[in-house]
C-alpha cells in the first residue's frame, strides 16, 4: 500500500509513477517554506473546484518553474483536519476525459491549510498574520453565492452579522465579518494593496464580495470601532480591488467508480467524508478536463503570470460578456433543458441524455438555432466554439457522474436569466421575431410538467430542492395526467410571473405555445416523449 503524504510520495515514488500518476516536479519542502515566508495567494472555500482548478493551475506552474511558491487554503475544519493535514495537503486530481482516458495527478501546490471555524483561535491569528504580509497579492473565494449574503430570506440581518456590526473587528463570528477583519489588519499594517477575487459561479461576483465587505467597514467606522480611514481604504481601487470573474468547470462529488480505480492502485485512506453541512469531499477530486477562468485584470499589488496556466485576464466589461454568453446562451440553458427532461424521462446521468437523439437535437436547437442569433460575443472566447465543446466534449462525457437531478435544483431561480434574456433580445430585435422561438417554450412546458412530480411512465418522483416549490406545487397539483385540464386557467399565474421567466409570457406572445405543449405532455403516459419527438424531430 502507498500513502498520499510527503513520506509516501518520497519513499514510494516508483510505485506512484508505475501506477501512472503525474507527481510534483519541484522541491516540495522548499515550496512550502517559501510560501509560508512570503505568501502571495490565499484561497477561501478550498473545496472540489479549487483543488481541481486553481490548485492544479498553480501545480503546473510550479512544475515548469514559472512559480516557486504555492497556495494557502482556507476550508472548514473537517476538510482541514480529516483530508488536508493527514495527507500533508496533497490531493489527487482525477481528470475524466471524454475519450475514456483517466489522467491522475498528485497536486501538492497547497503549502498550508487553515480554518476560520469557531474555536480555532490559532488559525485565526495566523490568517491575520498572513494578511499583514506585503507579499500577499490575492485573496480568492469559492464560498458559493450564499456566502456573501448578510441577510436572511426576509431581508433582516443574520444574527451573527448584526452582532459583528456592533462588536467590531477583533473577534467576529460571521464569515464576511472575519474577512473584513483580515482586511482591517492589512490596513493597520500600512494599508497594503490586495485584490479580493471572488471566483464563485455567479454574475458580478466581485460586486457581491465588495458590498459585503463595504457594509462591515462602513458600520465599524460609523461606530468608531475602526480607524476612520479604513472605509476609504476599502473604496480606494489603488489599494483594494474586487475584480469580477467567470469560472466554469464541472467537479461533481467524489464518485465511487473513481474511488475504486484509485483503490486498485493500492493507495490508502481515500474514503470520502460528508461534512456537517452535507458537502461530499475526499482526498481526491474527479473533474472534467475543460475549464475556463476569466478574470478582470485589477491587481493593485501585482500578480503572478497565471495566464501561463490558461487563465484569461481582461477588462471588467469583457468578463461580463463572457458570463452573459455562458449563462444566457452557451451552457446554462442547455444544462437546464437536459435537467428538466432528464428527470421526467427517468435519466440518472446527463451524459446518457446526449445518447438520446431527440434530446441531443433539442439542446442543439436551443443553443445554435435560438440562442446564437442573439448571443453576446466576448471575443476572448468564441461562442460557437464554446457550444461545440459543451455539446461534443463536456456534456456527452460518459465518465462525468453529473445528474439531471442535481442540475434541476433551484430551476425557478434560473429560468429568467438562462432563457428570459434571449426572449428579451428577440422582442427588442428589428430582424428577429419572438414567434420563431419554438424550443424555449417547449422547455418551459417541460419544466411545468416536471413540477407535477410524475415521470413520463406515470410514476411519482422527488423534485429537486427549489425555494418556490411551496408556491408552485399547489398550483401544479391541479393538473392530472391523462385528464383534460383547464391548462390556461391553471398555468396563467405562473406564466405571467416575470420573476420566474424574466418576462410575462402573455405579453410577449409565448403563453399559448407553452400551454399547447403542456396539454400534449399531460395527455397520458408517454406523452412527454411523443411531444418531444413531434416538435424536435420536425424542427
mmCIF file of C-alpha atoms in Angstrom, residues 161-317:
data_model
loop_
_atom_site.group_PDB
_atom_site.id
_atom_site.type_symbol
_atom_site.label_atom_id
_atom_site.label_comp_id
_atom_site.label_asym_id
_atom_site.label_seq_id
_atom_site.Cartn_x
_atom_site.Cartn_y
_atom_site.Cartn_z
ATOM 1 C CA UNK A 161 -23.746 39.747 11.213
ATOM 2 C CA UNK A 162 -25.720 42.068 13.455
ATOM 3 C CA UNK A 163 -23.522 41.085 16.388
ATOM 4 C CA UNK A 164 -20.338 41.688 14.392
ATOM 5 C CA UNK A 165 -21.571 45.097 13.261
ATOM 6 C CA UNK A 166 -21.844 46.131 16.888
ATOM 7 C CA UNK A 167 -18.758 44.435 18.346
ATOM 8 C CA UNK A 168 -16.172 45.219 15.673
ATOM 9 C CA UNK A 169 -13.189 43.523 14.028
ATOM 10 C CA UNK A 170 -11.437 41.940 16.999
ATOM 11 C CA UNK A 171 -13.391 38.685 17.276
ATOM 12 C CA UNK A 172 -16.040 38.490 14.550
ATOM 13 C CA UNK A 173 -18.124 35.323 14.188
ATOM 14 C CA UNK A 174 -19.645 35.741 10.712
ATOM 15 C CA UNK A 175 -17.722 34.715 7.606
ATOM 16 C CA UNK A 176 -17.730 38.132 5.965
ATOM 17 C CA UNK A 177 -17.005 39.763 9.304
ATOM 18 C CA UNK A 178 -13.830 37.713 9.574
ATOM 19 C CA UNK A 179 -12.797 38.537 6.017
ATOM 20 C CA UNK A 180 -13.271 42.242 6.720
ATOM 21 C CA UNK A 181 -11.287 41.949 9.937
ATOM 22 C CA UNK A 182 -8.386 40.480 7.955
ATOM 23 C CA UNK A 183 -8.534 43.466 5.625
ATOM 24 C CA UNK A 184 -8.511 45.759 8.632
ATOM 25 C CA UNK A 185 -5.361 44.029 9.860
ATOM 26 C CA UNK A 186 -3.844 44.718 6.436
ATOM 27 C CA UNK A 187 -4.912 48.341 6.663
ATOM 28 C CA UNK A 188 -3.260 48.711 10.075
ATOM 29 C CA UNK A 189 -0.090 47.150 8.671
ATOM 30 C CA UNK A 190 0.349 50.040 6.252
ATOM 31 C CA UNK A 191 -2.772 49.994 4.068
ATOM 32 C CA UNK A 192 -1.092 47.496 1.777
ATOM 33 C CA UNK A 193 -2.729 46.750 -1.593
ATOM 34 C CA UNK A 194 -4.544 43.496 -2.397
ATOM 35 C CA UNK A 195 -7.010 42.006 -4.892
ATOM 36 C CA UNK A 196 -10.062 40.353 -3.337
ATOM 37 C CA UNK A 197 -11.155 37.982 -6.106
ATOM 38 C CA UNK A 198 -14.453 36.142 -5.960
ATOM 39 C CA UNK A 199 -14.280 33.091 -8.211
ATOM 40 C CA UNK A 200 -17.765 31.889 -7.425
ATOM 41 C CA UNK A 201 -20.109 30.890 -10.209
ATOM 42 C CA UNK A 202 -22.432 33.884 -10.021
ATOM 43 C CA UNK A 203 -22.809 37.082 -12.006
ATOM 44 C CA UNK A 204 -20.897 40.179 -10.875
ATOM 45 C CA UNK A 205 -19.346 38.128 -8.093
ATOM 46 C CA UNK A 206 -16.767 40.787 -7.228
ATOM 47 C CA UNK A 207 -19.522 43.287 -6.528
ATOM 48 C CA UNK A 208 -21.237 40.828 -4.173
ATOM 49 C CA UNK A 209 -17.993 40.471 -2.220
ATOM 50 C CA UNK A 210 -17.404 44.242 -2.222
ATOM 51 C CA UNK A 211 -20.894 45.015 -0.909
ATOM 52 C CA UNK A 212 -20.492 42.604 1.990
ATOM 53 C CA UNK A 213 -17.059 43.896 2.988
ATOM 54 C CA UNK A 214 -18.066 47.515 2.492
ATOM 55 C CA UNK A 215 -21.114 47.094 4.730
ATOM 56 C CA UNK A 216 -18.910 45.887 7.592
ATOM 57 C CA UNK A 217 -16.313 48.607 7.033
ATOM 58 C CA UNK A 218 -18.973 51.326 6.977
ATOM 59 C CA UNK A 219 -20.681 50.031 10.122
ATOM 60 C CA UNK A 220 -17.434 49.735 12.049
ATOM 61 C CA UNK A 221 -16.223 53.163 11.003
ATOM 62 C CA UNK A 222 -19.538 54.786 11.904
ATOM 63 C CA UNK A 223 -19.427 53.185 15.332
ATOM 64 C CA UNK A 224 -15.825 54.201 15.891
ATOM 65 C CA UNK A 225 -14.724 50.564 16.063
ATOM 66 C CA UNK A 226 -12.004 51.082 13.451
ATOM 67 C CA UNK A 227 -9.880 53.965 12.341
ATOM 68 C CA UNK A 228 -11.896 56.283 10.073
ATOM 69 C CA UNK A 229 -9.549 55.723 7.147
ATOM 70 C CA UNK A 230 -10.477 52.039 6.884
ATOM 71 C CA UNK A 231 -13.594 52.698 4.790
ATOM 72 C CA UNK A 232 -11.558 54.909 2.463
ATOM 73 C CA UNK A 233 -9.019 52.093 2.126
ATOM 74 C CA UNK A 234 -11.748 49.672 1.029
ATOM 75 C CA UNK A 235 -13.030 52.200 -1.504
ATOM 76 C CA UNK A 236 -9.599 53.017 -2.960
ATOM 77 C CA UNK A 237 -9.088 50.922 -6.112
ATOM 78 C CA UNK A 238 -5.378 51.653 -5.928
ATOM 79 C CA UNK A 239 -5.360 49.736 -2.645
ATOM 80 C CA UNK A 240 -8.186 47.182 -2.667
ATOM 81 C CA UNK A 241 -9.957 45.767 -5.709
ATOM 82 C CA UNK A 242 -12.869 43.376 -6.122
ATOM 83 C CA UNK A 243 -12.447 42.015 -9.659
ATOM 84 C CA UNK A 244 -15.246 40.211 -11.467
ATOM 85 C CA UNK A 245 -14.591 36.729 -12.770
ATOM 86 C CA UNK A 246 -16.268 33.904 -14.686
ATOM 87 C CA UNK A 247 -15.410 30.334 -13.763
ATOM 88 C CA UNK A 248 -16.568 27.171 -15.479
ATOM 89 C CA UNK A 249 -15.517 23.630 -14.640
ATOM 90 C CA UNK A 250 -17.647 20.653 -13.635
ATOM 91 C CA UNK A 251 -16.420 18.981 -10.435
ATOM 92 C CA UNK A 252 -19.104 16.571 -9.177
ATOM 93 C CA UNK A 253 -18.980 14.981 -5.747
ATOM 94 C CA UNK A 254 -16.406 12.175 -5.305
ATOM 95 C CA UNK A 255 -17.529 9.217 -7.399
ATOM 96 C CA UNK A 256 -17.373 5.603 -6.245
ATOM 97 C CA UNK A 257 -16.144 4.464 -9.654
ATOM 98 C CA UNK A 258 -13.164 6.791 -9.339
ATOM 99 C CA UNK A 259 -12.516 5.677 -5.769
ATOM 100 C CA UNK A 260 -12.382 2.028 -6.900
ATOM 101 C CA UNK A 261 -9.933 2.967 -9.646
ATOM 102 C CA UNK A 262 -7.629 4.588 -7.097
ATOM 103 C CA UNK A 263 -8.028 1.730 -4.630
ATOM 104 C CA UNK A 264 -6.792 -0.600 -7.370
ATOM 105 C CA UNK A 265 -3.552 1.403 -7.262
ATOM 106 C CA UNK A 266 -3.199 0.403 -3.587
ATOM 107 C CA UNK A 267 -3.482 3.943 -2.176
ATOM 108 C CA UNK A 268 -4.515 4.154 1.468
ATOM 109 C CA UNK A 269 -7.065 6.405 3.130
ATOM 110 C CA UNK A 270 -9.124 7.721 0.213
ATOM 111 C CA UNK A 271 -12.575 7.305 1.766
ATOM 112 C CA UNK A 272 -14.887 10.295 1.159
ATOM 113 C CA UNK A 273 -16.486 12.121 4.059
ATOM 114 C CA UNK A 274 -19.704 14.115 4.324
ATOM 115 C CA UNK A 275 -19.289 17.317 6.298
ATOM 116 C CA UNK A 276 -21.803 18.649 8.794
ATOM 117 C CA UNK A 277 -23.084 20.903 6.003
ATOM 118 C CA UNK A 278 -23.708 17.936 3.726
ATOM 119 C CA UNK A 279 -20.732 18.546 1.429
ATOM 120 C CA UNK A 280 -19.115 15.435 -0.057
ATOM 121 C CA UNK A 281 -15.319 15.635 -0.080
ATOM 122 C CA UNK A 282 -12.426 13.194 -0.380
ATOM 123 C CA UNK A 283 -8.621 13.211 -0.684
ATOM 124 C CA UNK A 284 -9.264 13.029 -4.427
ATOM 125 C CA UNK A 285 -11.444 15.109 -6.715
ATOM 126 C CA UNK A 286 -12.903 13.972 -10.041
ATOM 127 C CA UNK A 287 -13.427 16.578 -12.731
ATOM 128 C CA UNK A 288 -13.851 17.181 -16.435
ATOM 129 C CA UNK A 289 -10.866 18.298 -18.499
ATOM 130 C CA UNK A 290 -12.414 21.527 -19.832
ATOM 131 C CA UNK A 291 -12.050 24.656 -17.714
ATOM 132 C CA UNK A 292 -12.401 28.400 -18.066
ATOM 133 C CA UNK A 293 -11.465 31.198 -15.680
ATOM 134 C CA UNK A 294 -11.748 34.752 -16.973
ATOM 135 C CA UNK A 295 -10.754 37.477 -14.503
ATOM 136 C CA UNK A 296 -10.877 41.263 -14.523
ATOM 137 C CA UNK A 297 -7.245 42.352 -14.577
ATOM 138 C CA UNK A 298 -7.262 44.590 -11.496
ATOM 139 C CA UNK A 299 -4.435 43.605 -9.138
ATOM 140 C CA UNK A 300 -3.011 46.588 -7.225
ATOM 141 C CA UNK A 301 -0.199 44.529 -5.675
ATOM 142 C CA UNK A 302 0.698 42.874 -8.988
ATOM 143 C CA UNK A 303 0.022 39.203 -9.717
ATOM 144 C CA UNK A 304 1.880 36.099 -10.902
ATOM 145 C CA UNK A 305 1.806 35.087 -14.580
ATOM 146 C CA UNK A 306 -1.260 32.904 -14.208
ATOM 147 C CA UNK A 307 -2.123 33.353 -17.873
ATOM 148 C CA UNK A 308 0.637 30.802 -18.497
ATOM 149 C CA UNK A 309 -1.681 28.344 -16.760
ATOM 150 C CA UNK A 310 -4.594 29.131 -19.055
ATOM 151 C CA UNK A 311 -6.357 31.858 -17.070
ATOM 152 C CA UNK A 312 -7.645 34.808 -19.092
ATOM 153 C CA UNK A 313 -7.160 38.346 -17.764
ATOM 154 C CA UNK A 314 -9.190 41.105 -19.364
ATOM 155 C CA UNK A 315 -11.420 44.137 -18.757
ATOM 156 C CA UNK A 316 -14.483 44.034 -16.491
ATOM 157 C CA UNK A 317 -16.784 44.612 -19.475
#
